[in-house]
Amino acid sequence: MKFYSVKMRASLNDKHVSGGERITLEESIQKVVSELLARPKEFDFINIKIEKINNIKFIEKSLDVKTINVKNHKEGNEIALKLLEEVGIDREIAKVYIDLLHTGANPDRENMRGAMIITKSGKRVEKDRYRGVRTTNVDFLHREEVKKILLEKKYTERTLDALALSTKNLNHPDIIAEYCISDQPDYTTGYVAVNNTYYRINPLKEYSNPKGGRIYFVKDDADIDELYKYLQEESFLIKEVGSLE
Ligand code: COA
Ligand code: AMP
């Protein structure tokens, strides 16, 4: 079977406002393009990219999903730190970078365009602190079915996309954990992915904060060039969704 990657990104006044991707069969390209085109509410530039994938790989199952509701973002971050500690990430190291994400992680204290990479011993190693690294080329094999299952359980399409992205991340043997908060001021649910589980933490950031981003915690001896290649270039379809709670 021939699979194609379809990517959309849109911007307004030179600011990225929407992005999305699908991996699909040739006969569904048109449908997928129109779905992606409908995503940005407003834009003055939109880019649609379609590429044939030559070497598709499969991941059997996504991470399991668990939701943790808490009183406020402070409590949410306490839980996040505990989850990270469980996989050996030092609390103080994690706290420094999580605080940075909540206050602007690029050198101008604005949001990055991708994720920060932090080693277990606390070194910040992404190649460009404005850009970071972006995980791409991942989707569910039966996206519509998985979407239906998630929506029935009151999850959103945003969770579907983030779950795919995070599953690809944790599938790499050198990525120990991921921490994520959205950069949208009114979206306060975030997640921590560890131990094959995507912990949705609600809330994980303060309402009205426009800062957000992702941190990938990696092993000290991770090969960063290889990691970039894996995250940005290798294509994966996820066959099944894990357990949902
Ligand atoms: N935030 C800010 N700027 C972004 C951006 C983002 N998330 N994604 C793209 N851009 C802008 C940047 O200026 C970027 O330049 P840079 O590489 O110097 O940062 C420029 O667009 C080109 O980016 P590129 O990655 O080459 O675009 P693309 O068309 O190949 O892919 C996306 C764009 C949005 C599809 C991809 O980057 C992405 O993030 N995919 C989402 C993954 C996902 O949710 N997958 C799950 C599906 S189930
Ligand atoms: P979002 O999940 O779209 O709300 O994005 C939240 C933050 O994650 C952004 O501000 C970026 O810093 C970062 N980010 C966005 N897209 C990606 C990606 N594809 N891979 C890694 N990080 C990303």
CSV table of C-alpha atoms and ligand atoms in Angstrom, one decimal:
chain,number,residue,atom,x,y,z
A,1,MET,CA,0.0,0.0,0.0
A,2,LYS,CA,1.2,3.5,-0.8
A,3,PHE,CA,0.9,6.0,2.0
A,4,TYR,CA,1.1,9.8,1.7
A,5,SER,CA,2.0,12.4,4.2
A,6,VAL,CA,-0.3,15.5,4.1
A,7,LYS,CA,0.8,18.5,6.1
A,8,MET,CA,-0.9,21.8,6.7
A,9,ARG,CA,0.5,24.9,8.4
A,10,ALA,CA,-1.1,28.3,8.5
A,11,SER,CA,0.0,31.7,9.8
A,12,LEU,CA,-1.5,35.1,10.4
A,13,ASN,CA,0.7,38.2,10.4
A,14,ASP,CA,3.7,35.9,10.3
A,15,LYS,CA,2.6,34.0,13.4
A,16,HIS,CA,2.0,30.3,13.2
A,17,VAL,CA,-1.7,29.8,14.0
A,18,SER,CA,-2.5,26.2,13.0
A,19,GLY,CA,-0.8,23.0,11.9
A,20,GLY,CA,-1.8,19.4,11.3
A,21,GLU,CA,-0.9,16.3,9.5
A,22,ARG,CA,-2.3,13.0,8.3
A,23,ILE,CA,-0.8,9.9,6.8
A,24,THR,CA,-3.2,8.5,4.4
A,25,LEU,CA,-3.8,6.4,1.3
A,26,GLU,CA,-3.8,7.9,-2.2
A,27,GLU,CA,-7.6,7.8,-2.5
A,28,SER,CA,-8.2,9.8,0.6
A,29,ILE,CA,-5.8,12.7,-0.2
A,30,GLN,CA,-8.6,15.1,-1.4
A,31,LYS,CA,-10.8,14.5,1.6
A,32,VAL,CA,-7.9,14.9,4.0
A,33,VAL,CA,-6.7,18.1,2.3
A,34,SER,CA,-10.2,19.7,2.7
A,35,GLU,CA,-10.4,18.6,6.4
A,36,LEU,CA,-7.0,20.2,7.1
A,37,LEU,CA,-7.9,23.3,5.1
A,38,ALA,CA,-10.9,23.8,7.4
A,39,ARG,CA,-8.8,23.8,10.5
A,40,PRO,CA,-7.5,27.3,10.8
A,41,LYS,CA,-10.1,29.9,11.8
A,42,GLU,CA,-8.2,32.7,10.2
A,43,PHE,CA,-5.0,32.9,8.2
A,44,ASP,CA,-3.3,35.0,5.6
A,45,PHE,CA,-0.9,32.2,4.5
A,46,ILE,CA,-1.5,28.5,4.3
A,47,ASN,CA,0.8,25.7,3.1
A,48,ILE,CA,-0.3,22.2,2.1
A,49,LYS,CA,2.4,19.7,1.5
A,50,ILE,CA,1.8,16.2,0.1
A,51,GLU,CA,4.6,13.7,0.0
A,52,LYS,CA,4.7,10.0,-0.8
A,53,ILE,CA,6.2,8.0,2.0
A,54,ASN,CA,8.8,5.4,1.0
A,55,ASN,CA,9.4,3.6,4.2
A,56,ILE,CA,6.4,3.5,6.6
A,57,LYS,CA,6.9,1.9,10.0
A,58,PHE,CA,4.3,0.7,12.4
A,59,ILE,CA,3.8,1.1,16.2
A,60,GLU,CA,1.4,-1.6,17.5
A,61,LYS,CA,-0.3,0.4,20.2
A,62,SER,CA,-0.5,4.0,21.4
A,63,LEU,CA,0.3,5.0,25.0
A,64,ASP,CA,-2.5,4.3,27.5
A,65,VAL,CA,-4.4,7.4,28.6
A,66,LYS,CA,-5.2,8.4,32.1
A,67,THR,CA,-6.8,11.7,33.3
A,68,ILE,CA,-6.0,13.4,36.6
A,69,ASN,CA,-8.2,16.2,37.7
A,70,VAL,CA,-6.7,18.6,40.2
A,71,LYS,CA,-7.6,21.8,42.1
A,72,ASN,CA,-5.2,24.1,40.3
A,73,HIS,CA,-2.1,24.2,38.1
A,74,LYS,CA,0.2,24.2,41.2
A,75,GLU,CA,-1.2,20.8,42.3
A,76,GLY,CA,-1.1,19.7,38.6
A,77,ASN,CA,2.6,20.4,38.5
A,78,GLU,CA,3.3,18.7,41.8
A,79,ILE,CA,1.8,15.5,40.2
A,80,ALA,CA,3.8,16.1,37.0
A,81,LEU,CA,7.1,16.3,39.1
A,82,LYS,CA,6.2,13.1,40.9
A,83,LEU,CA,5.6,11.3,37.7
A,84,LEU,CA,8.9,12.5,36.3
A,85,GLU,CA,10.7,11.5,39.5
A,86,GLU,CA,9.3,8.0,39.1
A,87,VAL,CA,11.3,7.6,35.9
A,88,GLY,CA,14.4,9.0,37.5
A,89,ILE,CA,14.2,12.7,36.5
A,90,ASP,CA,15.6,14.9,39.3
A,91,ARG,CA,12.8,17.1,40.7
A,92,GLU,CA,14.9,20.2,40.8
A,93,ILE,CA,16.1,19.8,37.3
A,94,ALA,CA,12.6,19.2,36.0
A,95,LYS,CA,11.3,22.2,38.0
A,96,VAL,CA,13.8,24.6,36.4
A,97,TYR,CA,12.8,23.8,32.9
A,98,ILE,CA,9.1,23.5,33.6
A,99,ASP,CA,9.1,27.0,35.1
A,100,LEU,CA,11.0,28.2,32.0
A,101,LEU,CA,8.3,26.7,29.8
A,102,HIS,CA,5.6,28.6,31.8
A,103,THR,CA,7.4,31.9,31.4
A,104,GLY,CA,8.8,31.6,27.8
A,105,ALA,CA,11.5,29.1,26.8
A,106,ASN,CA,13.2,30.8,23.9
A,107,PRO,CA,16.1,33.3,24.5
A,108,ASP,CA,13.6,36.2,24.1
A,109,ARG,CA,11.4,34.6,26.7
A,110,GLU,CA,8.7,33.8,24.1
A,111,ASN,CA,7.4,30.4,23.0
A,112,MET,CA,9.7,28.1,21.0
A,113,ARG,CA,8.5,26.6,17.7
A,114,GLY,CA,9.1,23.1,18.9
A,115,ALA,CA,10.3,21.2,21.9
A,116,MET,CA,13.2,21.6,24.3
A,117,ILE,CA,15.4,18.6,24.8
A,118,ILE,CA,16.8,18.1,28.4
A,119,THR,CA,19.1,15.3,29.4
A,120,LYS,CA,18.6,13.4,32.6
A,121,SER,CA,21.5,15.2,34.2
A,122,GLY,CA,20.0,18.6,33.3
A,123,LYS,CA,21.8,19.8,30.1
A,124,ARG,CA,19.7,21.6,27.6
A,125,VAL,CA,20.7,20.1,24.2
A,126,GLU,CA,18.3,21.1,21.4
A,127,LYS,CA,20.3,22.6,18.5
A,128,ASP,CA,18.4,25.9,18.3
A,129,ARG,CA,16.7,27.4,21.3
A,130,TYR,CA,14.2,29.3,19.2
A,131,ARG,CA,13.1,26.4,17.1
A,132,GLY,CA,13.6,23.3,19.2
A,133,VAL,CA,12.7,20.0,17.6
A,134,ARG,CA,9.3,19.1,16.1
A,135,THR,CA,7.9,15.6,16.1
A,136,THR,CA,6.2,15.0,12.8
A,137,ASN,CA,5.2,12.1,10.4
A,138,VAL,CA,2.9,10.2,12.7
A,139,ASP,CA,-0.8,9.3,12.6
A,140,PHE,CA,-3.2,6.5,13.5
A,141,LEU,CA,-3.7,3.8,10.9
A,142,HIS,CA,-7.5,3.9,11.5
A,143,ARG,CA,-7.7,7.5,12.5
A,144,GLU,CA,-11.5,7.9,12.2
A,145,GLU,CA,-12.2,4.9,14.4
A,146,VAL,CA,-9.7,6.0,17.0
A,147,LYS,CA,-11.2,9.5,16.9
A,148,LYS,CA,-14.7,8.1,17.5
A,149,ILE,CA,-13.5,6.1,20.5
A,150,LEU,CA,-11.8,9.1,22.0
A,151,LEU,CA,-14.7,11.5,21.4
A,152,GLU,CA,-17.1,8.9,22.9
A,153,LYS,CA,-15.0,9.0,26.1
A,154,LYS,CA,-15.2,12.9,26.0
A,155,TYR,CA,-11.7,13.3,24.8
A,156,THR,CA,-11.0,15.8,22.0
A,157,GLU,CA,-9.3,15.7,18.6
A,158,ARG,CA,-6.5,17.7,20.2
A,159,THR,CA,-5.9,14.7,22.5
A,160,LEU,CA,-5.8,12.4,19.4
A,161,ASP,CA,-3.1,14.4,17.7
A,162,ALA,CA,-1.1,14.9,20.9
A,163,LEU,CA,-1.4,11.2,21.8
A,164,ALA,CA,0.0,10.2,18.3
A,165,LEU,CA,2.9,12.7,18.7
A,166,SER,CA,3.7,11.5,22.2
A,167,THR,CA,3.5,7.8,21.3
A,168,LYS,CA,6.1,8.4,18.6
A,169,ASN,CA,8.3,10.2,21.1
A,170,LEU,CA,8.2,7.6,23.8
A,171,ASN,CA,8.7,4.9,21.2
A,172,HIS,CA,12.3,6.1,20.9
A,173,PRO,CA,14.5,4.2,23.4
A,174,ASP,CA,16.3,7.4,24.4
A,175,ILE,CA,13.2,9.5,25.3
A,176,ILE,CA,12.3,8.9,29.0
A,177,ALA,CA,9.5,11.4,29.3
A,178,GLU,CA,7.6,14.3,27.8
A,179,TYR,CA,5.9,17.3,29.5
A,180,CYS,CA,3.5,19.5,27.5
A,181,ILE,CA,1.4,22.6,28.0
A,182,SER,CA,-0.4,24.4,25.1
A,183,ASP,CA,0.5,27.9,24.1
A,184,GLN,CA,-3.2,28.8,24.0
A,185,PRO,CA,-4.1,31.0,26.9
A,186,ASP,CA,-7.5,29.4,27.5
A,187,TYR,CA,-6.3,25.7,27.2
A,188,THR,CA,-5.0,24.7,30.5
A,189,THR,CA,-5.0,20.9,30.3
A,190,GLY,CA,-1.5,19.5,29.8
A,191,TYR,CA,0.1,16.1,29.9
A,192,VAL,CA,3.1,14.1,31.1
A,193,ALA,CA,4.0,11.0,29.1
A,194,VAL,CA,6.0,8.4,31.1
A,195,ASN,CA,6.0,4.6,31.5
A,196,ASN,CA,3.9,4.0,28.4
A,197,THR,CA,1.1,6.2,29.7
A,198,TYR,CA,-0.2,9.6,28.7
A,199,TYR,CA,-1.3,11.4,31.9
A,200,ARG,CA,-3.7,14.2,31.0
A,201,ILE,CA,-3.4,16.6,33.9
A,202,ASN,CA,-6.2,19.2,34.2
A,203,PRO,CA,-5.2,21.9,34.8
A,204,LEU,CA,-1.4,22.0,34.3
A,205,LYS,CA,-1.1,25.7,33.5
A,206,GLU,CA,-2.6,28.9,34.7
A,207,TYR,CA,-5.6,30.2,32.8
A,208,SER,CA,-4.8,33.2,30.5
A,209,ASN,CA,-1.0,32.4,30.3
A,210,PRO,CA,0.0,32.6,26.6
A,211,LYS,CA,3.2,30.6,27.2
A,212,GLY,CA,3.5,26.9,26.5
A,213,GLY,CA,5.7,24.2,24.9
A,214,ARG,CA,7.1,20.8,25.3
A,215,ILE,CA,10.1,19.3,27.1
A,216,TYR,CA,11.6,15.9,25.9
A,217,PHE,CA,13.6,14.4,28.7
A,218,VAL,CA,16.3,12.1,27.3
A,219,LYS,CA,19.0,9.8,28.4
A,220,ASP,CA,22.4,11.4,29.0
A,221,ASP,CA,24.0,9.4,26.2
A,222,ALA,CA,21.3,10.1,23.6
A,223,ASP,CA,22.6,10.7,20.1
A,224,ILE,CA,21.0,14.1,19.3
A,225,ASP,CA,21.5,14.0,15.5
A,226,GLU,CA,19.9,10.6,15.4
A,227,LEU,CA,17.1,11.7,17.6
A,228,TYR,CA,16.3,14.7,15.3
A,229,LYS,CA,16.3,12.4,12.3
A,230,TYR,CA,13.9,10.0,14.1
A,231,LEU,CA,11.5,12.7,15.2
A,232,GLN,CA,11.5,14.7,12.1
A,233,GLU,CA,12.0,12.3,9.3
A,234,GLU,CA,10.9,8.7,10.1
A,235,SER,CA,7.2,8.0,9.4
A,236,PHE,CA,5.0,5.9,11.7
A,237,LEU,CA,1.4,4.7,11.7
A,238,ILE,CA,0.0,3.6,15.1
A,239,LYS,CA,-2.2,0.5,14.7
A,240,GLU,CA,-4.3,0.6,17.9
A,241,VAL,CA,-5.2,2.9,20.7
A,242,GLY,CA,-4.1,1.9,24.2
A,243,SER,CA,-6.4,1.7,27.2
A,244,LEU,CA,-8.5,4.8,28.0
A,245,GLU,CA,-9.5,5.7,31.5
B,1,COA,N1,4.9,26.3,15.7
B,1,COA,C1,5.4,27.4,15.2
B,1,COA,N2,5.9,27.5,13.9
B,1,COA,C2,5.7,26.4,13.2
B,1,COA,C3,5.2,25.2,13.6
B,1,COA,C4,4.7,25.2,15.0
B,1,COA,N3,4.2,24.1,15.5
B,1,COA,N4,5.1,24.3,12.6
B,1,COA,C5,5.7,24.9,11.5
B,1,COA,N5,6.0,26.2,11.9
B,1,COA,C6,6.6,27.2,11.0
B,1,COA,C7,8.0,27.5,11.3
B,1,COA,O1,8.3,28.8,11.0
B,1,COA,C8,8.8,26.5,10.5
B,1,COA,O2,10.1,26.9,10.3
B,1,COA,P1,11.2,26.3,11.2
B,1,COA,O3,11.4,24.8,10.8
B,1,COA,O4,12.4,27.1,11.1
B,1,COA,O5,10.7,26.3,12.7
B,1,COA,C9,8.0,26.6,9.2
B,1,COA,O6,6.6,26.7,9.6
B,1,COA,C10,8.1,25.3,8.3
B,1,COA,O7,7.9,24.2,9.2
B,1,COA,P2,7.9,22.7,8.7
B,1,COA,O8,8.0,21.8,9.9
B,1,COA,O9,8.9,22.5,7.6
B,1,COA,O10,6.5,22.6,8.1
B,1,COA,P3,5.7,21.3,7.6
B,1,COA,O11,4.7,21.8,6.6
B,1,COA,O12,6.6,20.2,7.2
B,1,COA,O13,4.9,20.7,8.9
B,1,COA,C11,3.4,20.8,10.8
B,1,COA,C12,4.2,21.6,9.7
B,1,COA,C13,2.6,21.8,11.5
B,1,COA,C14,2.4,19.8,10.1
B,1,COA,C15,4.4,20.0,11.7
B,1,COA,O14,5.5,20.7,12.0
B,1,COA,C16,3.7,19.5,13.0
B,1,COA,O15,3.9,20.1,14.0
B,1,COA,N6,2.9,18.5,12.9
B,1,COA,C17,2.0,18.2,14.1
B,1,COA,C18,2.2,16.8,14.5
B,1,COA,C19,1.0,16.1,14.9
B,1,COA,O16,0.1,16.7,15.6
B,1,COA,N7,0.9,14.9,14.5
B,1,COA,C20,-0.2,14.1,15.0
B,1,COA,C21,-1.2,13.7,13.9
B,1,COA,S1,-2.3,12.4,14.4
B,2,AMP,P1,0.3,22.7,20.8
B,2,AMP,O1,0.3,21.3,21.3
B,2,AMP,O2,0.0,22.9,19.4
B,2,AMP,O3,-0.6,23.6,21.7
B,2,AMP,O4,1.8,23.2,21.0
B,2,AMP,C1,2.3,23.5,22.3
B,2,AMP,C2,3.8,23.8,22.1
B,2,AMP,O5,4.5,22.6,21.8
B,2,AMP,C3,4.2,24.9,21.1
B,2,AMP,O6,4.2,26.1,21.6
B,2,AMP,C4,5.5,24.4,20.6
B,2,AMP,O7,6.5,24.9,21.5
B,2,AMP,C5,5.5,22.9,20.8
B,2,AMP,N1,5.2,22.2,19.6
B,2,AMP,C6,4.2,22.4,18.7
B,2,AMP,N2,4.2,21.5,17.7
B,2,AMP,C7,5.2,20.6,18.0
B,2,AMP,C8,5.7,19.4,17.4
B,2,AMP,N3,5.2,18.9,16.3
B,2,AMP,N4,6.7,18.7,18.1
B,2,AMP,C9,7.2,19.2,19.2
B,2,AMP,N5,6.8,20.3,19.8
B,2,AMP,C10,5.8,21.0,19.3
